[in-house]
Amino acid sequence: MIFILFFFREQPLIPFISGLLAGLMMIFIGSLKLVEPHVSLSLCHDCLQYHHKYGGWILKWRNIQRIDQPRIHLGWDLVPLPYIGLKIKDYDDFLTLITPRLAVRLLTEQRSVLLQALRNEQQDCPSGTCGGSLQGEGLLEESRFRSSSGQRYEGVIAMLANRMTRLRELLGYDLLVPDNSLDRDPAEFIRLLHQYQRESNLIQIN
């Protein structure tokens, strides 16, 4: 104890205090990173913005054909999934704004919902004959894609486009936003999105 007191008395206090404060600041910043939202949305008068820690995308209201909560069959019932579904009109208008880094992340995050949709919505799954599509290559997408306008894509952007196409076939939507990124109930948030879309359409008409 005497040695410690002697050590601190002999050493300059300013560098020690500065280092201590810097360490506390790093801990504080790290804690903020842990609690920050993984995904968030911004609603603007002309577009919907998606913010992800690995990037983001922008979707014009005029490019959204349908907004709702996707559902899957569970026996005779339709059960809502914990996502907001977006069906878009023009893939090119969306894909040109996506970075490969975000595309990789979205493909990874959507594997579980794709697997669930394949199990519940694929016609041959109830009979138990769809096992091959639920494993390995069945969950991978082609690395080439050609849009309806003839635009060609390759790599992870093409894989994301093919995933969007497959989700549309299974669930009716191209993009899925997890409902834990919303600031309110999914049904209420969907009504808010519809309101922004209607107001945007009125502005364009006028």
PDB file of C-alpha atoms in Angstrom:
ATOM      1  CA  MET A   1       0.000   0.000   0.000  1.00  0.00           C
ATOM      2  CA  ILE A   2       2.835   2.370   0.889  1.00  0.00           C
ATOM      3  CA  PHE A   3       4.557   1.478  -2.369  1.00  0.00           C
ATOM      4  CA  ILE A   4       1.401   2.291  -4.406  1.00  0.00           C
ATOM      5  CA  LEU A   5       0.981   5.674  -2.717  1.00  0.00           C
ATOM      6  CA  PHE A   6       4.641   6.433  -3.278  1.00  0.00           C
ATOM      7  CA  PHE A   7       4.340   5.406  -6.943  1.00  0.00           C
ATOM      8  CA  PHE A   8       1.387   7.710  -7.638  1.00  0.00           C
ATOM      9  CA  ARG A   9       3.017  10.559  -5.729  1.00  0.00           C
ATOM     10  CA  GLU A  10       6.159  10.262  -7.793  1.00  0.00           C
ATOM     11  CA  GLN A  11       4.379   9.922 -11.170  1.00  0.00           C
ATOM     12  CA  PRO A  12       2.783  12.870 -13.038  1.00  0.00           C
ATOM     13  CA  LEU A  13      -0.986  12.801 -12.458  1.00  0.00           C
ATOM     14  CA  ILE A  14      -2.043  14.451 -15.724  1.00  0.00           C
ATOM     15  CA  PRO A  15      -1.096  11.531 -18.034  1.00  0.00           C
ATOM     16  CA  PHE A  16      -2.688   9.087 -15.610  1.00  0.00           C
ATOM     17  CA  ILE A  17      -5.948  11.046 -15.412  1.00  0.00           C
ATOM     18  CA  SER A  18      -6.006  11.544 -19.187  1.00  0.00           C
ATOM     19  CA  GLY A  19      -5.603   7.828 -19.762  1.00  0.00           C
ATOM     20  CA  LEU A  20      -8.307   7.033 -17.234  1.00  0.00           C
ATOM     21  CA  LEU A  21     -10.749   9.471 -18.869  1.00  0.00           C
ATOM     22  CA  ALA A  22      -9.954   8.100 -22.321  1.00  0.00           C
ATOM     23  CA  GLY A  23     -10.647   4.570 -21.101  1.00  0.00           C
ATOM     24  CA  LEU A  24     -13.965   5.589 -19.561  1.00  0.00           C
ATOM     25  CA  MET A  25     -14.936   7.367 -22.777  1.00  0.00           C
ATOM     26  CA  MET A  26     -14.189   4.256 -24.841  1.00  0.00           C
ATOM     27  CA  ILE A  27     -16.342   2.159 -22.504  1.00  0.00           C
ATOM     28  CA  PHE A  28     -19.171   4.687 -22.827  1.00  0.00           C
ATOM     29  CA  ILE A  29     -18.977   4.725 -26.636  1.00  0.00           C
ATOM     30  CA  GLY A  30     -18.885   0.933 -26.695  1.00  0.00           C
ATOM     31  CA  SER A  31     -22.008   0.721 -24.557  1.00  0.00           C
ATOM     32  CA  LEU A  32     -23.809   3.073 -26.951  1.00  0.00           C
ATOM     33  CA  LYS A  33     -22.861   0.828 -29.866  1.00  0.00           C
ATOM     34  CA  LEU A  34     -24.336  -2.150 -28.055  1.00  0.00           C
ATOM     35  CA  VAL A  35     -27.704  -0.509 -27.459  1.00  0.00           C
ATOM     36  CA  GLU A  36     -28.070   1.334 -30.789  1.00  0.00           C
ATOM     37  CA  PRO A  37     -30.799  -0.024 -33.125  1.00  0.00           C
ATOM     38  CA  HIS A  38     -29.567  -2.614 -35.611  1.00  0.00           C
ATOM     39  CA  VAL A  39     -32.043  -1.375 -38.217  1.00  0.00           C
ATOM     40  CA  SER A  40     -34.117   1.785 -38.456  1.00  0.00           C
ATOM     41  CA  LEU A  41     -36.365   3.530 -40.979  1.00  0.00           C
ATOM     42  CA  SER A  42     -36.781   7.162 -41.991  1.00  0.00           C
ATOM     43  CA  LEU A  43     -39.929   8.382 -43.718  1.00  0.00           C
ATOM     44  CA  CYS A  44     -39.556  11.309 -46.117  1.00  0.00           C
ATOM     45  CA  HIS A  45     -42.106  13.016 -48.349  1.00  0.00           C
ATOM     46  CA  ASP A  46     -40.741  11.274 -51.458  1.00  0.00           C
ATOM     47  CA  CYS A  47     -39.064   8.099 -50.193  1.00  0.00           C
ATOM     48  CA  LEU A  48     -38.576   5.468 -47.523  1.00  0.00           C
ATOM     49  CA  GLN A  49     -35.028   5.172 -46.170  1.00  0.00           C
ATOM     50  CA  TYR A  50     -33.654   2.017 -44.563  1.00  0.00           C
ATOM     51  CA  HIS A  51     -30.675   2.403 -42.219  1.00  0.00           C
ATOM     52  CA  HIS A  52     -28.534  -0.609 -41.355  1.00  0.00           C
ATOM     53  CA  LYS A  53     -25.179  -0.741 -39.593  1.00  0.00           C
ATOM     54  CA  TYR A  54     -23.772  -2.178 -42.852  1.00  0.00           C
ATOM     55  CA  GLY A  55     -25.322   0.411 -45.174  1.00  0.00           C
ATOM     56  CA  GLY A  56     -28.769   1.421 -46.309  1.00  0.00           C
ATOM     57  CA  TRP A  57     -31.198   1.764 -49.177  1.00  0.00           C
ATOM     58  CA  ILE A  58     -33.705   4.296 -50.486  1.00  0.00           C
ATOM     59  CA  LEU A  59     -37.046   3.338 -51.994  1.00  0.00           C
ATOM     60  CA  LYS A  60     -39.204   5.939 -53.709  1.00  0.00           C
ATOM     61  CA  TRP A  61     -42.878   5.844 -52.745  1.00  0.00           C
ATOM     62  CA  ARG A  62     -43.804   5.683 -56.434  1.00  0.00           C
ATOM     63  CA  ASN A  63     -41.779   2.462 -56.688  1.00  0.00           C
ATOM     64  CA  ILE A  64     -43.741   0.666 -53.957  1.00  0.00           C
ATOM     65  CA  GLN A  65     -46.630  -1.439 -55.209  1.00  0.00           C
ATOM     66  CA  ARG A  66     -47.757  -2.993 -51.933  1.00  0.00           C
ATOM     67  CA  ILE A  67     -47.095  -2.643 -48.184  1.00  0.00           C
ATOM     68  CA  ASP A  68     -48.350  -5.155 -45.632  1.00  0.00           C
ATOM     69  CA  GLN A  69     -47.331  -7.813 -43.136  1.00  0.00           C
ATOM     70  CA  PRO A  70     -46.420 -11.107 -44.867  1.00  0.00           C
ATOM     71  CA  ARG A  71     -48.191 -14.259 -43.695  1.00  0.00           C
ATOM     72  CA  ILE A  72     -47.536 -17.971 -43.961  1.00  0.00           C
ATOM     73  CA  HIS A  73     -49.876 -20.942 -43.827  1.00  0.00           C
ATOM     74  CA  LEU A  74     -49.925 -22.867 -40.574  1.00  0.00           C
ATOM     75  CA  GLY A  75     -52.491 -25.594 -41.014  1.00  0.00           C
ATOM     76  CA  TRP A  76     -55.701 -23.824 -42.029  1.00  0.00           C
ATOM     77  CA  ASP A  77     -54.592 -20.496 -40.595  1.00  0.00           C
ATOM     78  CA  LEU A  78     -52.574 -17.590 -41.966  1.00  0.00           C
ATOM     79  CA  VAL A  79     -49.995 -16.488 -39.408  1.00  0.00           C
ATOM     80  CA  PRO A  80     -48.269 -13.071 -39.696  1.00  0.00           C
ATOM     81  CA  LEU A  81     -44.482 -13.003 -39.797  1.00  0.00           C
ATOM     82  CA  PRO A  82     -42.532 -10.456 -37.699  1.00  0.00           C
ATOM     83  CA  TYR A  83     -41.737  -8.328 -40.755  1.00  0.00           C
ATOM     84  CA  ILE A  84     -43.081  -5.488 -42.861  1.00  0.00           C
ATOM     85  CA  GLY A  85     -43.243  -6.591 -46.494  1.00  0.00           C
ATOM     86  CA  LEU A  86     -42.620  -4.288 -49.459  1.00  0.00           C
ATOM     87  CA  LYS A  87     -43.442  -5.244 -53.040  1.00  0.00           C
ATOM     88  CA  ILE A  88     -41.677  -2.982 -55.507  1.00  0.00           C
ATOM     89  CA  LYS A  89     -42.328  -2.140 -59.140  1.00  0.00           C
ATOM     90  CA  ASP A  90     -38.867  -1.493 -60.601  1.00  0.00           C
ATOM     91  CA  TYR A  91     -35.935  -3.619 -59.440  1.00  0.00           C
ATOM     92  CA  ASP A  92     -33.388  -1.455 -61.270  1.00  0.00           C
ATOM     93  CA  ASP A  93     -34.365   1.674 -59.376  1.00  0.00           C
ATOM     94  CA  PHE A  94     -33.640  -0.200 -56.151  1.00  0.00           C
ATOM     95  CA  LEU A  95     -30.662  -2.439 -56.976  1.00  0.00           C
ATOM     96  CA  THR A  96     -28.472   0.372 -58.294  1.00  0.00           C
ATOM     97  CA  LEU A  97     -28.447   1.928 -54.804  1.00  0.00           C
ATOM     98  CA  ILE A  98     -27.455  -1.218 -52.883  1.00  0.00           C
ATOM     99  CA  THR A  99     -23.848  -1.787 -51.823  1.00  0.00           C
ATOM    100  CA  PRO A 100     -22.366  -5.307 -51.983  1.00  0.00           C
ATOM    101  CA  ARG A 101     -21.629  -5.160 -48.240  1.00  0.00           C
ATOM    102  CA  LEU A 102     -25.281  -4.593 -47.378  1.00  0.00           C
ATOM    103  CA  ALA A 103     -26.437  -7.157 -49.943  1.00  0.00           C
ATOM    104  CA  VAL A 104     -24.329  -9.848 -48.263  1.00  0.00           C
ATOM    105  CA  ARG A 105     -25.746  -8.937 -44.877  1.00  0.00           C
ATOM    106  CA  LEU A 106     -29.358  -8.977 -46.077  1.00  0.00           C
ATOM    107  CA  LEU A 107     -28.869 -12.373 -47.704  1.00  0.00           C
ATOM    108  CA  THR A 108     -27.510 -13.723 -44.428  1.00  0.00           C
ATOM    109  CA  GLU A 109     -30.247 -12.226 -42.264  1.00  0.00           C
ATOM    110  CA  GLN A 110     -33.030 -13.499 -44.540  1.00  0.00           C
ATOM    111  CA  ARG A 111     -31.977 -17.151 -44.500  1.00  0.00           C
ATOM    112  CA  SER A 112     -34.219 -18.031 -41.555  1.00  0.00           C
ATOM    113  CA  VAL A 113     -37.361 -16.438 -43.009  1.00  0.00           C
ATOM    114  CA  LEU A 114     -36.605 -17.983 -46.415  1.00  0.00           C
ATOM    115  CA  LEU A 115     -36.304 -21.399 -44.785  1.00  0.00           C
ATOM    116  CA  GLN A 116     -39.584 -20.894 -42.951  1.00  0.00           C
ATOM    117  CA  ALA A 117     -41.342 -19.755 -46.121  1.00  0.00           C
ATOM    118  CA  LEU A 118     -40.018 -22.744 -48.066  1.00  0.00           C
ATOM    119  CA  ARG A 119     -41.288 -25.139 -45.413  1.00  0.00           C
ATOM    120  CA  ASN A 120     -44.748 -23.609 -45.202  1.00  0.00           C
ATOM    121  CA  GLU A 121     -45.455 -22.235 -48.681  1.00  0.00           C
ATOM    122  CA  GLN A 122     -43.704 -24.581 -51.110  1.00  0.00           C
ATOM    123  CA  GLN A 123     -46.309 -26.951 -52.529  1.00  0.00           C
ATOM    124  CA  ASP A 124     -44.338 -30.183 -52.172  1.00  0.00           C
ATOM    125  CA  CYS A 125     -43.166 -29.509 -48.609  1.00  0.00           C
ATOM    126  CA  PRO A 126     -46.273 -30.794 -46.782  1.00  0.00           C
ATOM    127  CA  SER A 127     -45.667 -34.169 -48.439  1.00  0.00           C
ATOM    128  CA  GLY A 128     -42.050 -34.154 -47.259  1.00  0.00           C
ATOM    129  CA  THR A 129     -40.487 -34.130 -50.738  1.00  0.00           C
ATOM    130  CA  CYS A 130     -38.835 -30.695 -50.594  1.00  0.00           C
ATOM    131  CA  GLY A 131     -35.912 -31.624 -48.366  1.00  0.00           C
ATOM    132  CA  GLY A 132     -33.294 -30.824 -50.994  1.00  0.00           C
ATOM    133  CA  SER A 133     -34.364 -27.202 -51.304  1.00  0.00           C
ATOM    134  CA  LEU A 134     -34.052 -26.654 -47.545  1.00  0.00           C
ATOM    135  CA  GLN A 135     -30.382 -27.543 -47.316  1.00  0.00           C
ATOM    136  CA  GLY A 136     -27.115 -26.313 -48.749  1.00  0.00           C
ATOM    137  CA  GLU A 137     -27.469 -25.182 -52.334  1.00  0.00           C
ATOM    138  CA  GLY A 138     -31.240 -24.879 -51.990  1.00  0.00           C
ATOM    139  CA  LEU A 139     -30.721 -21.759 -49.870  1.00  0.00           C
ATOM    140  CA  LEU A 140     -28.170 -20.193 -52.226  1.00  0.00           C
ATOM    141  CA  GLU A 141     -29.067 -17.829 -55.045  1.00  0.00           C
ATOM    142  CA  GLU A 142     -27.737 -17.588 -58.578  1.00  0.00           C
ATOM    143  CA  SER A 143     -24.993 -14.993 -59.033  1.00  0.00           C
ATOM    144  CA  ARG A 144     -26.476 -13.687 -62.299  1.00  0.00           C
ATOM    145  CA  PHE A 145     -29.705 -11.770 -62.737  1.00  0.00           C
ATOM    146  CA  ARG A 146     -31.431  -9.956 -65.569  1.00  0.00           C
ATOM    147  CA  SER A 147     -34.178  -7.487 -64.739  1.00  0.00           C
ATOM    148  CA  SER A 148     -37.360  -6.972 -66.754  1.00  0.00           C
ATOM    149  CA  SER A 149     -35.726  -3.980 -68.459  1.00  0.00           C
ATOM    150  CA  GLY A 150     -32.794  -6.103 -69.621  1.00  0.00           C
ATOM    151  CA  GLN A 151     -30.291  -4.759 -67.090  1.00  0.00           C
ATOM    152  CA  ARG A 152     -27.777  -7.433 -66.079  1.00  0.00           C
ATOM    153  CA  TYR A 153     -26.361  -7.901 -62.590  1.00  0.00           C
ATOM    154  CA  GLU A 154     -23.655 -10.182 -61.238  1.00  0.00           C
ATOM    155  CA  GLY A 155     -22.247 -11.159 -57.864  1.00  0.00           C
ATOM    156  CA  VAL A 156     -23.981 -10.495 -54.565  1.00  0.00           C
ATOM    157  CA  ILE A 157     -26.286  -7.832 -56.058  1.00  0.00           C
ATOM    158  CA  ALA A 158     -27.605 -10.449 -58.486  1.00  0.00           C
ATOM    159  CA  MET A 159     -27.955 -12.913 -55.614  1.00  0.00           C
ATOM    160  CA  LEU A 160     -30.011 -10.359 -53.675  1.00  0.00           C
ATOM    161  CA  ALA A 161     -32.231  -9.764 -56.725  1.00  0.00           C
ATOM    162  CA  ASN A 162     -32.824 -13.507 -57.068  1.00  0.00           C
ATOM    163  CA  ARG A 163     -33.631 -13.703 -53.353  1.00  0.00           C
ATOM    164  CA  MET A 164     -36.155 -10.886 -53.784  1.00  0.00           C
ATOM    165  CA  THR A 165     -37.754 -12.795 -56.651  1.00  0.00           C
ATOM    166  CA  ARG A 166     -37.980 -15.953 -54.561  1.00  0.00           C
ATOM    167  CA  LEU A 167     -39.478 -14.113 -51.586  1.00  0.00           C
ATOM    168  CA  ARG A 168     -42.064 -12.585 -53.918  1.00  0.00           C
ATOM    169  CA  GLU A 169     -43.035 -16.030 -55.179  1.00  0.00           C
ATOM    170  CA  LEU A 170     -43.335 -17.425 -51.644  1.00  0.00           C
ATOM    171  CA  LEU A 171     -44.657 -14.475 -49.630  1.00  0.00           C
ATOM    172  CA  GLY A 172     -45.716 -11.843 -52.162  1.00  0.00           C
ATOM    173  CA  TYR A 173     -43.052  -9.290 -51.168  1.00  0.00           C
ATOM    174  CA  ASP A 174     -39.558  -8.418 -52.361  1.00  0.00           C
ATOM    175  CA  LEU A 175     -38.167  -6.736 -49.244  1.00  0.00           C
ATOM    176  CA  LEU A 176     -38.674  -7.589 -45.587  1.00  0.00           C
ATOM    177  CA  VAL A 177     -38.064  -5.175 -42.718  1.00  0.00           C
ATOM    178  CA  PRO A 178     -37.988  -6.770 -39.218  1.00  0.00           C
ATOM    179  CA  ASP A 179     -40.692  -5.429 -36.933  1.00  0.00           C
ATOM    180  CA  ASN A 180     -38.262  -5.047 -34.016  1.00  0.00           C
ATOM    181  CA  SER A 181     -36.843  -2.043 -35.877  1.00  0.00           C
ATOM    182  CA  LEU A 182     -40.187  -0.205 -35.701  1.00  0.00           C
ATOM    183  CA  ASP A 183     -41.189   2.375 -33.120  1.00  0.00           C
ATOM    184  CA  ARG A 184     -44.792   1.118 -32.960  1.00  0.00           C
ATOM    185  CA  ASP A 185     -47.094  -1.816 -33.653  1.00  0.00           C
ATOM    186  CA  PRO A 186     -46.640  -3.263 -37.201  1.00  0.00           C
ATOM    187  CA  ALA A 187     -50.279  -2.608 -38.167  1.00  0.00           C
ATOM    188  CA  GLU A 188     -50.013   1.005 -37.027  1.00  0.00           C
ATOM    189  CA  PHE A 189     -46.698   1.443 -38.838  1.00  0.00           C
ATOM    190  CA  ILE A 190     -48.184   0.050 -42.046  1.00  0.00           C
ATOM    191  CA  ARG A 191     -50.988   2.621 -41.828  1.00  0.00           C
ATOM    192  CA  LEU A 192     -48.361   5.334 -41.412  1.00  0.00           C
ATOM    193  CA  LEU A 193     -46.492   4.114 -44.512  1.00  0.00           C
ATOM    194  CA  HIS A 194     -49.722   4.129 -46.514  1.00  0.00           C
ATOM    195  CA  GLN A 195     -50.395   7.684 -45.360  1.00  0.00           C
ATOM    196  CA  TYR A 196     -46.967   8.884 -46.513  1.00  0.00           C
ATOM    197  CA  GLN A 197     -47.408   7.101 -49.836  1.00  0.00           C
ATOM    198  CA  ARG A 198     -50.816   8.698 -50.447  1.00  0.00           C
ATOM    199  CA  GLU A 199     -49.504  12.156 -49.584  1.00  0.00           C
ATOM    200  CA  SER A 200     -46.535  11.650 -51.907  1.00  0.00           C
ATOM    201  CA  ASN A 201     -48.866  10.655 -54.749  1.00  0.00           C
ATOM    202  CA  LEU A 202     -50.985  13.774 -54.169  1.00  0.00           C
ATOM    203  CA  ILE A 203     -47.903  15.994 -54.305  1.00  0.00           C
ATOM    204  CA  GLN A 204     -46.863  14.440 -57.629  1.00  0.00           C
ATOM    205  CA  ILE A 205     -50.356  14.932 -59.078  1.00  0.00           C
ATOM    206  CA  ASN A 206     -50.448  18.587 -58.052  1.00  0.00           C
TER     207      ASN A 206
END
